[in-house]
XYZ file of N, CA and C in Angstrom:
480
model
N 20.368 142.625 -5.953
C 19.956 141.917 -4.778
C 18.617 142.469 -4.317
N 17.560 141.739 -4.502
C 16.215 142.214 -4.201
C 15.926 142.212 -2.705
N 16.690 141.462 -1.934
C 16.414 141.274 -0.527
C 16.654 142.541 0.301
N 17.675 143.314 -0.042
C 18.028 144.449 0.796
C 17.556 145.746 0.156
N 16.342 146.127 0.460
C 15.802 147.386 -0.034
C 16.140 148.499 0.941
N 16.240 149.704 0.458
C 16.553 150.827 1.326
C 15.278 151.475 1.838
N 15.437 152.568 2.535
C 14.293 153.320 2.995
C 13.938 153.029 4.436
N 12.840 153.644 4.844
C 12.367 153.493 6.220
C 11.287 152.425 6.236
N 11.395 151.519 7.179
C 10.376 150.484 7.286
C 9.505 150.723 8.519
N 8.438 149.983 8.629
C 7.489 150.158 9.715
C 8.136 149.868 11.076
N 9.010 148.875 11.122
C 9.675 148.541 12.384
C 10.491 149.705 12.915
N 11.202 150.398 12.010
C 12.004 151.547 12.424
C 11.099 152.676 12.925
N 9.985 152.899 12.253
C 9.051 153.939 12.706
C 8.492 153.622 14.096
N 8.208 152.360 14.352
C 7.707 151.955 15.668
C 8.784 152.171 16.723
N 10.046 151.844 16.391
C 11.138 152.061 17.339
C 11.324 153.540 17.643
N 11.242 154.402 16.628
C 11.364 155.845 16.843
C 10.216 156.333 17.729
N 9.011 155.841 17.493
C 7.877 156.198 18.343
C 8.087 155.758 19.775
N 8.658 154.584 19.961
C 8.948 154.101 21.311
C 9.985 154.959 22.015
N 11.006 155.400 21.273
C 12.034 156.263 21.857
C 11.415 157.582 22.297
N 10.579 158.154 21.440
C 9.932 159.428 21.787
C 9.012 159.242 22.993
N 8.245 158.159 23.019
C 7.334 157.906 24.144
C 8.114 157.701 25.438
N 9.252 157.015 25.371
C 10.053 156.786 26.576
C 10.749 158.049 27.057
N 10.909 159.029 26.187
C 11.594 160.250 26.605
C 10.628 161.287 27.183
N 9.335 160.999 27.196
C 8.367 161.921 27.785
C 8.330 161.756 29.292
N 8.189 162.877 29.983
C 8.020 162.839 31.440
C 7.001 163.890 31.822
N 6.458 163.779 33.008
C 5.461 164.740 33.478
C 6.132 166.065 33.797
N 5.425 167.139 33.509
C 5.928 168.472 33.840
C 5.832 168.633 35.353
N 6.941 169.006 35.993
C 6.966 169.138 37.443
C 6.779 170.600 37.828
N 6.119 170.804 38.951
C 5.853 172.153 39.436
C 7.164 172.821 39.859
N 7.311 174.079 39.531
C 8.472 174.845 39.957
C 9.696 174.673 39.084
N 9.671 173.749 38.169
C 10.815 173.553 37.287
C 10.506 174.202 35.953
N 11.524 174.776 35.334
C 11.274 175.417 34.044
C 10.848 174.380 33.014
N 9.946 174.796 32.166
C 9.441 173.892 31.140
C 10.444 173.678 30.030
N 10.256 172.664 29.286
C 11.109 172.370 28.139
C 10.228 172.226 26.926
N 10.674 171.455 26.006
C 9.878 171.187 24.819
C 8.781 170.225 25.228
N 7.548 170.644 25.098
C 6.479 169.763 25.512
C 5.113 170.308 25.185
N 4.135 169.472 25.472
C 2.745 169.822 25.232
C 1.954 169.449 26.470
N 1.145 170.366 26.951
C 0.294 170.071 28.094
C 1.108 169.763 29.333
N 0.841 168.608 29.919
C 1.520 168.202 31.143
C 2.764 167.368 30.896
N 3.192 167.220 29.654
C 4.348 166.386 29.345
C 5.482 167.211 28.756
N 6.702 166.816 29.105
C 7.912 167.470 28.625
C 8.825 166.385 28.065
N 9.530 166.703 26.990
C 10.466 165.756 26.402
C 11.794 165.857 27.142
N 12.267 164.746 27.674
C 13.579 164.689 28.312
C 14.612 164.563 27.193
N 15.340 165.643 26.947
C 16.245 165.680 25.798
C 17.399 164.686 25.925
N 17.843 164.411 27.143
C 18.923 163.445 27.327
C 18.467 162.035 26.933
N 17.285 161.633 27.398
C 16.762 160.312 27.028
C 16.507 160.222 25.535
N 15.973 161.300 24.969
C 15.700 161.320 23.536
C 17.002 161.196 22.746
N 18.024 161.927 23.159
C 19.316 161.860 22.468
C 19.934 160.478 22.544
N 19.878 159.856 23.728
C 20.437 158.506 23.871
C 19.665 157.495 23.030
N 18.356 157.626 22.997
C 17.534 156.703 22.206
C 17.799 156.836 20.720
N 17.874 158.087 20.243
C 18.139 158.310 18.822
C 19.553 157.848 18.466
N 20.513 158.057 19.368
C 21.876 157.574 19.113
C 21.905 156.052 19.031
N 21.137 155.398 19.884
C 21.059 153.936 19.828
C 20.468 153.445 18.526
N 19.396 154.104 18.073
C 18.788 153.723 16.790
C 19.752 153.979 15.636
N 20.487 155.081 15.715
C 21.478 155.367 14.675
C 22.557 154.298 14.627
N 23.004 153.856 15.787
C 23.998 152.786 15.848
C 23.474 151.491 15.244
N 22.203 151.176 15.521
C 21.603 149.979 14.925
C 21.590 150.073 13.408
N 21.248 151.252 12.886
C 21.192 151.417 11.437
C 22.570 151.282 10.812
N 23.598 151.801 11.470
C 24.963 151.668 10.955
C 25.363 150.196 10.921
N 25.091 149.467 11.990
C 25.450 148.051 12.018
C 24.677 147.255 10.969
N 23.407 147.606 10.759
C 22.630 146.917 9.719
C 23.233 147.176 8.339
N 23.643 148.415 8.087
C 24.237 148.741 6.788
C 25.552 147.987 6.596
N 26.374 147.927 7.637
C 27.643 147.204 7.536
C 27.402 145.711 7.321
N 26.410 145.171 8.015
C 26.091 143.757 7.840
C 25.597 143.484 6.423
N 24.796 144.407 5.870
C 24.308 144.251 4.491
C 25.445 144.281 3.477
N 26.415 145.176 3.687
C 27.565 145.230 2.780
C 28.379 143.938 2.852
N 28.567 143.435 4.060
C 29.318 142.184 4.231
C 28.590 141.025 3.565
N 27.267 140.998 3.750
C 26.439 139.940 3.155
C 26.557 139.967 1.628
N 26.497 141.165 1.049
C 26.586 141.300 -0.399
C 27.955 140.858 -0.901
N 29.001 141.223 -0.184
C 30.362 140.832 -0.567
C 30.517 139.301 -0.522
N 29.960 138.667 0.518
C 30.031 137.202 0.603
C 29.269 136.547 -0.544
N 28.096 137.097 -0.888
C 27.328 136.550 -2.002
C 28.096 136.696 -3.323
N 28.757 137.834 -3.519
C 29.546 138.034 -4.738
C 30.683 137.024 -4.822
N 31.335 136.754 -3.695
C 32.422 135.771 -3.679
C 31.899 134.375 -3.993
N 30.738 134.026 -3.452
C 30.156 132.716 -3.728
C 29.743 132.602 -5.190
N 29.236 133.693 -5.770
C 28.852 133.694 -7.181
C 30.086 133.520 -8.063
N 31.162 134.216 -7.753
C 32.395 134.106 -8.547
C 33.017 132.721 -8.428
N 32.854 132.096 -7.270
C 33.402 130.758 -7.070
C 32.509 129.686 -7.678
N 31.337 130.060 -8.174
C 30.427 129.105 -8.796
C 29.630 128.292 -7.801
N 29.565 128.740 -6.564
C 28.837 127.995 -5.533
C 27.334 128.259 -5.601
N 26.937 129.403 -6.169
C 25.523 129.747 -6.294
C 25.254 130.236 -7.715
N 23.994 130.249 -8.080
C 23.595 130.712 -9.408
C 23.275 132.211 -9.345
N 23.205 132.879 -10.497
C 22.816 134.294 -10.484
C 21.430 134.537 -9.883
N 20.522 133.570 -10.042
C 19.199 133.709 -9.429
C 19.298 133.694 -7.906
N 20.163 132.811 -7.376
C 20.382 132.777 -5.931
C 20.965 134.100 -5.453
N 21.881 134.653 -6.243
C 22.488 135.933 -5.882
C 21.436 137.031 -5.822
N 20.543 137.072 -6.802
C 19.514 138.099 -6.843
C 18.544 137.978 -5.664
N 18.281 136.748 -5.247
C 17.353 136.530 -4.138
C 18.049 136.560 -2.781
N 19.390 136.629 -2.784
C 20.130 136.725 -1.529
C 20.317 135.408 -0.808
N 20.287 134.289 -1.546
C 20.465 132.970 -0.925
C 21.926 132.567 -0.966
N 22.438 132.129 0.146
C 23.816 131.656 0.240
C 23.889 130.184 -0.129
N 25.098 129.735 -0.403
C 25.336 128.318 -0.655
C 25.197 127.556 0.667
N 24.821 126.304 0.549
C 24.665 125.482 1.748
C 26.023 125.280 2.392
N 26.088 125.498 3.694
C 27.336 125.337 4.437
C 27.149 124.223 5.454
N 28.187 123.467 5.699
C 28.052 122.410 6.708
C 27.851 123.026 8.094
N 27.005 122.385 8.860
C 26.735 122.898 10.207
C 27.921 122.634 11.114
N 28.246 123.637 11.895
C 29.312 123.496 12.879
C 28.684 123.238 14.236
N 29.456 122.619 15.091
C 28.980 122.421 16.453
C 28.994 123.769 17.144
N 27.886 124.133 17.707
C 27.780 125.456 18.325
C 28.219 125.398 19.774
N 28.825 126.479 20.203
C 29.291 126.580 21.582
C 28.373 127.535 22.336
N 27.102 127.172 22.383
C 26.094 128.016 23.013
C 26.350 128.152 24.506
N 26.755 127.091 25.142
C 26.932 127.093 26.599
C 27.995 128.068 27.060
N 29.104 128.159 26.343
C 30.190 129.058 26.732
C 29.730 130.508 26.670
N 29.084 130.883 25.570
C 28.593 132.254 25.445
C 27.539 132.577 26.485
N 26.691 131.609 26.789
C 25.645 131.824 27.782
C 26.249 132.059 29.164
N 27.234 131.261 29.530
C 27.860 131.407 30.842
C 28.600 132.738 30.943
N 29.382 133.068 29.906
C 30.121 134.332 29.936
C 29.174 135.526 29.952
N 28.098 135.469 29.191
C 27.117 136.546 29.186
C 26.432 136.694 30.532
N 26.088 135.584 31.165
C 25.435 135.642 32.470
C 26.371 136.219 33.529
N 27.630 135.826 33.486
C 28.597 136.344 34.468
C 28.809 137.839 34.277
N 29.024 138.258 33.039
C 29.262 139.690 32.811
C 28.005 140.503 33.103
N 26.830 140.018 32.712
C 25.593 140.731 33.000
C 25.328 140.825 34.498
N 25.557 139.748 35.221
C 25.372 139.765 36.664
C 26.330 140.711 37.363
N 27.575 140.729 36.900
C 28.572 141.631 37.481
C 28.178 143.084 37.264
N 27.770 143.410 36.045
C 27.357 144.788 35.747
C 26.136 145.161 36.575
N 25.193 144.240 36.728
C 23.996 144.520 37.521
C 24.359 144.787 38.976
N 25.208 143.959 39.549
C 25.594 144.125 40.954
C 26.345 145.433 41.152
N 27.231 145.776 40.217
C 27.978 147.028 40.340
C 27.091 148.255 40.195
N 25.959 148.120 39.513
C 25.072 149.273 39.330
C 24.170 149.511 40.530
N 24.112 148.579 41.473
C 23.253 148.737 42.650
C 23.911 149.649 43.685
N 23.080 150.284 44.509
C 23.616 151.071 45.621
C 24.087 150.102 46.709
N 24.787 150.631 47.694
C 25.345 149.772 48.750
C 24.248 149.059 49.536
N 23.141 149.774 49.813
C 22.056 149.160 50.581
C 21.365 148.060 49.768
N 21.134 148.342 48.491
C 20.490 147.336 47.638
C 21.386 146.116 47.469
N 22.694 146.353 47.340
C 23.642 145.247 47.197
C 23.648 144.384 48.457
N 23.613 145.032 49.626
C 23.593 144.283 50.885
C 22.323 143.442 50.988
N 21.164 144.028 50.604
C 19.901 143.287 50.619
C 19.952 142.085 49.675
N 20.531 142.304 48.491
C 20.633 141.230 47.506
C 21.463 140.071 48.053
N 22.619 140.387 48.636
C 23.473 139.313 49.154
C 22.851 138.609 50.348
N 22.101 139.332 51.183
C 21.395 138.682 52.289
C 20.328 137.738 51.755
N 19.627 138.168 50.698
C 18.617 137.310 50.087
C 19.221 136.062 49.472
N 20.353 136.234 48.787
C 21.042 135.079 48.191
C 21.506 134.126 49.273
N 22.071 134.682 50.370
C 22.537 133.842 51.472
C 21.377 133.076 52.090
N 20.237 133.736 52.278
C 19.061 133.054 52.824
C 18.559 131.951 51.909
N 18.563 132.198 50.594
C 18.108 131.178 49.645
C 19.044 129.976 49.654
N 20.340 130.237 49.721
C 21.309 129.130 49.767
C 21.131 128.325 51.043
N 20.971 128.999 52.172
C 20.775 128.284 53.441
C 19.495 127.453 53.414
N 18.430 127.984 52.832
C 17.181 127.225 52.730
C 17.356 125.995 51.853
N 18.063 126.148 50.730
C 18.287 125.022 49.823
C 19.140 123.952 50.496
N 20.190 124.373 51.192
C 21.054 123.405 51.891
C 20.267 122.690 52.980
N 19.434 123.433 53.695
C 18.613 122.814 54.735
C 17.641 121.803 54.167
N 17.029 122.116 53.025
C 16.098 121.189 52.391
C 16.814 119.922 51.939
N 17.982 120.083 51.335
C 18.745 118.915 50.891
C 19.152 118.064 52.089
N 19.595 118.698 53.157
C 19.972 117.949 54.363
C 18.771 117.215 54.938
N 17.607 117.846 54.933
C 16.410 117.204 55.460
C 16.028 115.995 54.611
N 16.139 116.127 53.293
C 15.822 115.009 52.409
C 16.799 113.848 52.594
N 18.029 114.157 52.975
C 19.023 113.110 53.196
C 18.987 112.564 54.615
N 18.126 113.103 55.452
C 17.998 112.613 56.822
C 19.010 113.224 57.758
N 19.689 114.251 57.336
C 20.666 114.915 58.193
C 19.966 116.021 58.966
N 20.605 116.537 59.998
C 20.004 117.637 60.746
C 19.808 118.859 59.850
N 18.777 119.650 60.169
C 18.432 120.818 59.358
C 19.490 121.912 59.457
N 20.054 122.088 60.651
C 21.047 123.152 60.816
C 22.313 122.569 61.437
N 23.437 123.264 61.269
C 24.702 122.725 61.798
C 24.758 122.710 63.319
N 23.955 123.519 64.005
C 23.992 123.544 65.473
C 22.934 122.633 66.100
N 22.422 121.673 65.319
C 21.397 120.755 65.784
C 22.019 119.777 66.773
N 21.320 119.610 67.889
C 21.752 118.608 68.865
C 20.613 117.642 69.100
N 20.887 116.346 68.950
C 19.821 115.386 69.153
C 19.348 115.393 70.622
N 18.071 115.062 70.807
C 17.505 115.021 72.158
C 18.109 113.867 72.927
N 18.409 114.137 74.193
C 18.949 113.083 75.069
C 17.835 112.615 75.982
N 17.588 111.351 75.944
C 16.498 110.799 76.767
C 16.983 110.350 78.087
């Protein structure tokens, strides 16, 4: 299979450089120094988390490559593809399925929003909900105005 070559690629090197750059912080006065050069110190916790994340990506890529190769071997044995297709990593044509993009999008948005709200402090959460409430009230007021209804629920028409 010519498609899946091993080794380190440029993308991985750029990601490692990004992890190292993100783990740098300014040396603060009065705090003991760490591993660093000049005015910068490497935050070992950030560096460890970044490297662990990259390691996890590499493991998942390797597992995906093994699965891909196994599927290609099964298709070759079933006669669905030629040996040339196998060498180039091309799968047999599969009928398109109807995708359920909307369901995944909604579930992802709900879970992401929930995690974001839970990660906020109490003051930030209160500000967020006040902002949402204000935006909803403005939208309702605009819709009511467009429909010719009063702008607010406590509106009283002028008596002549």
